[in-house]
Amino acid sequence: AQEAAVEQDTTKLKHHLGVLLDLLDKLTFGIFNKIQQQRKAPHFTDATIWCKVVAPVATPITTTSFGPSGTAAPLIHLLDAFFGRIKYEHFIGKEVKGLLHSFPPHWKDFILAVSNNGDIIRTYV
């Protein structure tokens, strides 16, 4: 998508942004939306099982690091970098900005590389 913006190829950029939109739509409404605690819901998720099976995945490996969920999820940082987020003045924004430096080096390097070109899409659009 960034290359399409540099090349000013609107068709190609629309395609890539559409793919991203489809992915985010599937995550938000297709997967996360299915996690329901109402017993009669079609995709009932027992809170006890969730806590024992899924929640530990977001637990930090060490007491000095963050687990990969919420604002510590690399996807959030990657989307901010991709879309060229520049304002981090509110509480959660400051938290997001501060967490980047606690990531493993390869995560941080990748997100920073995307961020270095983040304004390309925002400026073109």
PDB file of N, CA, C and O in Angstrom, residues 1 3-4 10 13 18 20 25 35-37 39 43 48 51 63 68 80-81 85 88 95-96 98 100-101 109 123 125:
ATOM      1  N   ALA A   1       0.832  -1.193   0.000  1.00  0.00           N
ATOM      2  CA  ALA A   1       0.000   0.000   0.000  1.00  0.00           C
ATOM      3  C   ALA A   1       0.875   1.255   0.000  1.00  0.00           C
ATOM      4  O   ALA A   1       0.560   2.225  -0.686  1.00  0.00           O
ATOM      5  N   GLU A   3       3.885   1.515  -1.206  1.00  0.00           N
ATOM      6  CA  GLU A   3       4.467   1.646  -2.550  1.00  0.00           C
ATOM      7  C   GLU A   3       3.450   2.227  -3.522  1.00  0.00           C
ATOM      8  O   GLU A   3       3.791   3.061  -4.362  1.00  0.00           O
ATOM      9  N   ALA A   4       2.191   1.796  -3.408  1.00  0.00           N
ATOM     10  CA  ALA A   4       1.139   2.316  -4.284  1.00  0.00           C
ATOM     11  C   ALA A   4       0.953   3.812  -4.064  1.00  0.00           C
ATOM     12  O   ALA A   4       0.741   4.564  -5.028  1.00  0.00           O
ATOM     13  N   THR A  10      -3.709   4.929  -7.510  1.00  0.00           N
ATOM     14  CA  THR A  10      -4.930   4.908  -6.712  1.00  0.00           C
ATOM     15  C   THR A  10      -5.615   3.548  -6.731  1.00  0.00           C
ATOM     16  O   THR A  10      -6.089   3.075  -5.699  1.00  0.00           O
ATOM     17  N   LEU A  13      -3.663   1.173  -4.514  1.00  0.00           N
ATOM     18  CA  LEU A  13      -3.810   1.572  -3.109  1.00  0.00           C
ATOM     19  C   LEU A  13      -5.185   1.169  -2.588  1.00  0.00           C
ATOM     20  O   LEU A  13      -5.308   0.632  -1.485  1.00  0.00           O
ATOM     21  N   GLY A  18      -8.359  -2.107   0.832  1.00  0.00           N
ATOM     22  CA  GLY A  18      -9.523  -2.992   0.898  1.00  0.00           C
ATOM     23  C   GLY A  18      -9.199  -4.318   1.553  1.00  0.00           C
ATOM     24  O   GLY A  18      -9.983  -4.851   2.349  1.00  0.00           O
ATOM     25  N   LEU A  20      -6.809  -4.796   3.751  1.00  0.00           N
ATOM     26  CA  LEU A  20      -6.626  -4.472   5.164  1.00  0.00           C
ATOM     27  C   LEU A  20      -7.978  -4.298   5.856  1.00  0.00           C
ATOM     28  O   LEU A  20      -8.197  -4.813   6.954  1.00  0.00           O
ATOM     29  N   ASP A  25     -12.131  -6.165   9.487  1.00  0.00           N
ATOM     30  CA  ASP A  25     -13.555  -6.465   9.612  1.00  0.00           C
ATOM     31  C   ASP A  25     -13.757  -7.900  10.102  1.00  0.00           C
ATOM     32  O   ASP A  25     -14.575  -8.153  10.985  1.00  0.00           O
ATOM     33  N   ILE A  35     -17.078 -14.014  20.695  1.00  0.00           N
ATOM     34  CA  ILE A  35     -16.755 -14.325  22.081  1.00  0.00           C
ATOM     35  C   ILE A  35     -17.878 -13.751  22.946  1.00  0.00           C
ATOM     36  O   ILE A  35     -17.968 -12.551  23.158  1.00  0.00           O
ATOM     37  N   GLN A  36     -18.754 -14.630  23.412  1.00  0.00           N
ATOM     38  CA  GLN A  36     -19.927 -14.200  24.175  1.00  0.00           C
ATOM     39  C   GLN A  36     -20.073 -15.033  25.438  1.00  0.00           C
ATOM     40  O   GLN A  36     -19.830 -16.237  25.424  1.00  0.00           O
ATOM     41  N   GLN A  37     -20.485 -14.391  26.524  1.00  0.00           N
ATOM     42  CA  GLN A  37     -20.633 -15.103  27.786  1.00  0.00           C
ATOM     43  C   GLN A  37     -22.078 -15.502  28.089  1.00  0.00           C
ATOM     44  O   GLN A  37     -22.329 -16.137  29.099  1.00  0.00           O
ATOM     45  N   ARG A  39     -25.003 -17.841  28.025  1.00  0.00           N
ATOM     46  CA  ARG A  39     -25.056 -19.301  27.841  1.00  0.00           C
ATOM     47  C   ARG A  39     -25.834 -19.727  26.598  1.00  0.00           C
ATOM     48  O   ARG A  39     -25.526 -20.748  25.998  1.00  0.00           O
ATOM     49  N   HIS A  43     -22.181 -18.824  20.142  1.00  0.00           N
ATOM     50  CA  HIS A  43     -20.743 -19.053  20.352  1.00  0.00           C
ATOM     51  C   HIS A  43     -20.393 -18.777  21.811  1.00  0.00           C
ATOM     52  O   HIS A  43     -19.476 -18.014  22.117  1.00  0.00           O
ATOM     53  N   THR A  48     -14.594 -19.271  32.745  1.00  0.00           N
ATOM     54  CA  THR A  48     -13.568 -20.047  33.453  1.00  0.00           C
ATOM     55  C   THR A  48     -12.597 -20.673  32.462  1.00  0.00           C
ATOM     56  O   THR A  48     -11.377 -20.612  32.645  1.00  0.00           O
ATOM     57  N   CYS A  51     -10.416 -17.964  30.923  1.00  0.00           N
ATOM     58  CA  CYS A  51      -9.354 -17.521  31.843  1.00  0.00           C
ATOM     59  C   CYS A  51      -8.211 -18.523  31.938  1.00  0.00           C
ATOM     60  O   CYS A  51      -7.065 -18.147  32.113  1.00  0.00           O
ATOM     61  N   THR A  63       8.304 -10.374  34.773  1.00  0.00           N
ATOM     62  CA  THR A  63       7.570  -9.368  35.557  1.00  0.00           C
ATOM     63  C   THR A  63       7.920  -7.948  35.135  1.00  0.00           C
ATOM     64  O   THR A  63       7.259  -7.004  35.545  1.00  0.00           O
ATOM     65  N   PRO A  68       1.211  -9.507  25.386  1.00  0.00           N
ATOM     66  CA  PRO A  68       0.795  -9.027  24.059  1.00  0.00           C
ATOM     67  C   PRO A  68      -0.723  -8.895  23.896  1.00  0.00           C
ATOM     68  O   PRO A  68      -1.342  -9.592  23.118  1.00  0.00           O
ATOM     69  N   ASP A  80      -1.081   1.885  13.854  1.00  0.00           N
ATOM     70  CA  ASP A  80      -0.716   3.290  14.100  1.00  0.00           C
ATOM     71  C   ASP A  80       0.421   3.718  13.182  1.00  0.00           C
ATOM     72  O   ASP A  80       0.395   4.799  12.598  1.00  0.00           O
ATOM     73  N   ALA A  81       1.425   2.859  13.050  1.00  0.00           N
ATOM     74  CA  ALA A  81       2.581   3.177  12.206  1.00  0.00           C
ATOM     75  C   ALA A  81       2.168   3.247  10.740  1.00  0.00           C
ATOM     76  O   ALA A  81       2.550   4.166  10.011  1.00  0.00           O
ATOM     77  N   ARG A  85       0.029   7.610  12.495  1.00  0.00           N
ATOM     78  CA  ARG A  85      -0.489   8.296  13.679  1.00  0.00           C
ATOM     79  C   ARG A  85       0.576   9.250  14.210  1.00  0.00           C
ATOM     80  O   ARG A  85       1.738   8.887  14.352  1.00  0.00           O
ATOM     81  N   TYR A  88      -0.357  11.382  20.259  1.00  0.00           N
ATOM     82  CA  TYR A  88      -0.377  10.414  21.353  1.00  0.00           C
ATOM     83  C   TYR A  88      -0.590  11.122  22.691  1.00  0.00           C
ATOM     84  O   TYR A  88      -0.093  10.687  23.702  1.00  0.00           O
ATOM     85  N   GLU A  95       0.420   5.657  26.757  1.00  0.00           N
ATOM     86  CA  GLU A  95       0.735   4.279  27.121  1.00  0.00           C
ATOM     87  C   GLU A  95       1.225   3.503  25.900  1.00  0.00           C
ATOM     88  O   GLU A  95       2.222   2.784  25.955  1.00  0.00           O
ATOM     89  N   VAL A  96       0.523   3.662  24.773  1.00  0.00           N
ATOM     90  CA  VAL A  96       0.911   2.990  23.525  1.00  0.00           C
ATOM     91  C   VAL A  96       2.329   3.388  23.135  1.00  0.00           C
ATOM     92  O   VAL A  96       3.165   2.551  22.820  1.00  0.00           O
ATOM     93  N   GLY A  98       4.728   4.574  24.962  1.00  0.00           N
ATOM     94  CA  GLY A  98       5.721   4.072  25.910  1.00  0.00           C
ATOM     95  C   GLY A  98       5.982   2.580  25.785  1.00  0.00           C
ATOM     96  O   GLY A  98       7.095   2.112  26.037  1.00  0.00           O
ATOM     97  N   LEU A 100       6.061   0.713  23.097  1.00  0.00           N
ATOM     98  CA  LEU A 100       6.843   0.333  21.923  1.00  0.00           C
ATOM     99  C   LEU A 100       8.276  -0.051  22.301  1.00  0.00           C
ATOM    100  O   LEU A 100       8.835  -1.012  21.784  1.00  0.00           O
ATOM    101  N   HIS A 101       8.847   0.656  23.230  1.00  0.00           N
ATOM    102  CA  HIS A 101      10.247   0.420  23.595  1.00  0.00           C
ATOM    103  C   HIS A 101      10.446  -0.838  24.446  1.00  0.00           C
ATOM    104  O   HIS A 101      11.568  -1.258  24.663  1.00  0.00           O
ATOM    105  N   ASP A 109      11.754  -2.940  15.592  1.00  0.00           N
ATOM    106  CA  ASP A 109      12.414  -2.529  14.348  1.00  0.00           C
ATOM    107  C   ASP A 109      11.442  -2.533  13.169  1.00  0.00           C
ATOM    108  O   ASP A 109      11.450  -1.627  12.340  1.00  0.00           O
ATOM    109  N   THR A 123      -0.716  11.250   3.708  1.00  0.00           N
ATOM    110  CA  THR A 123      -0.523  12.421   2.872  1.00  0.00           C
ATOM    111  C   THR A 123      -1.178  12.234   1.505  1.00  0.00           C
ATOM    112  O   THR A 123      -1.838  13.147   1.001  1.00  0.00           O
ATOM    113  N   VAL A 125      -3.673  10.150   0.628  1.00  0.00           N
ATOM    114  CA  VAL A 125      -5.131  10.073   0.715  1.00  0.00           C
ATOM    115  C   VAL A 125      -5.685  11.431   1.053  1.00  0.00           C
ATOM    116  O   VAL A 125      -6.636  11.904   0.508  1.00  0.00           O
TER     117      VAL A 125
END
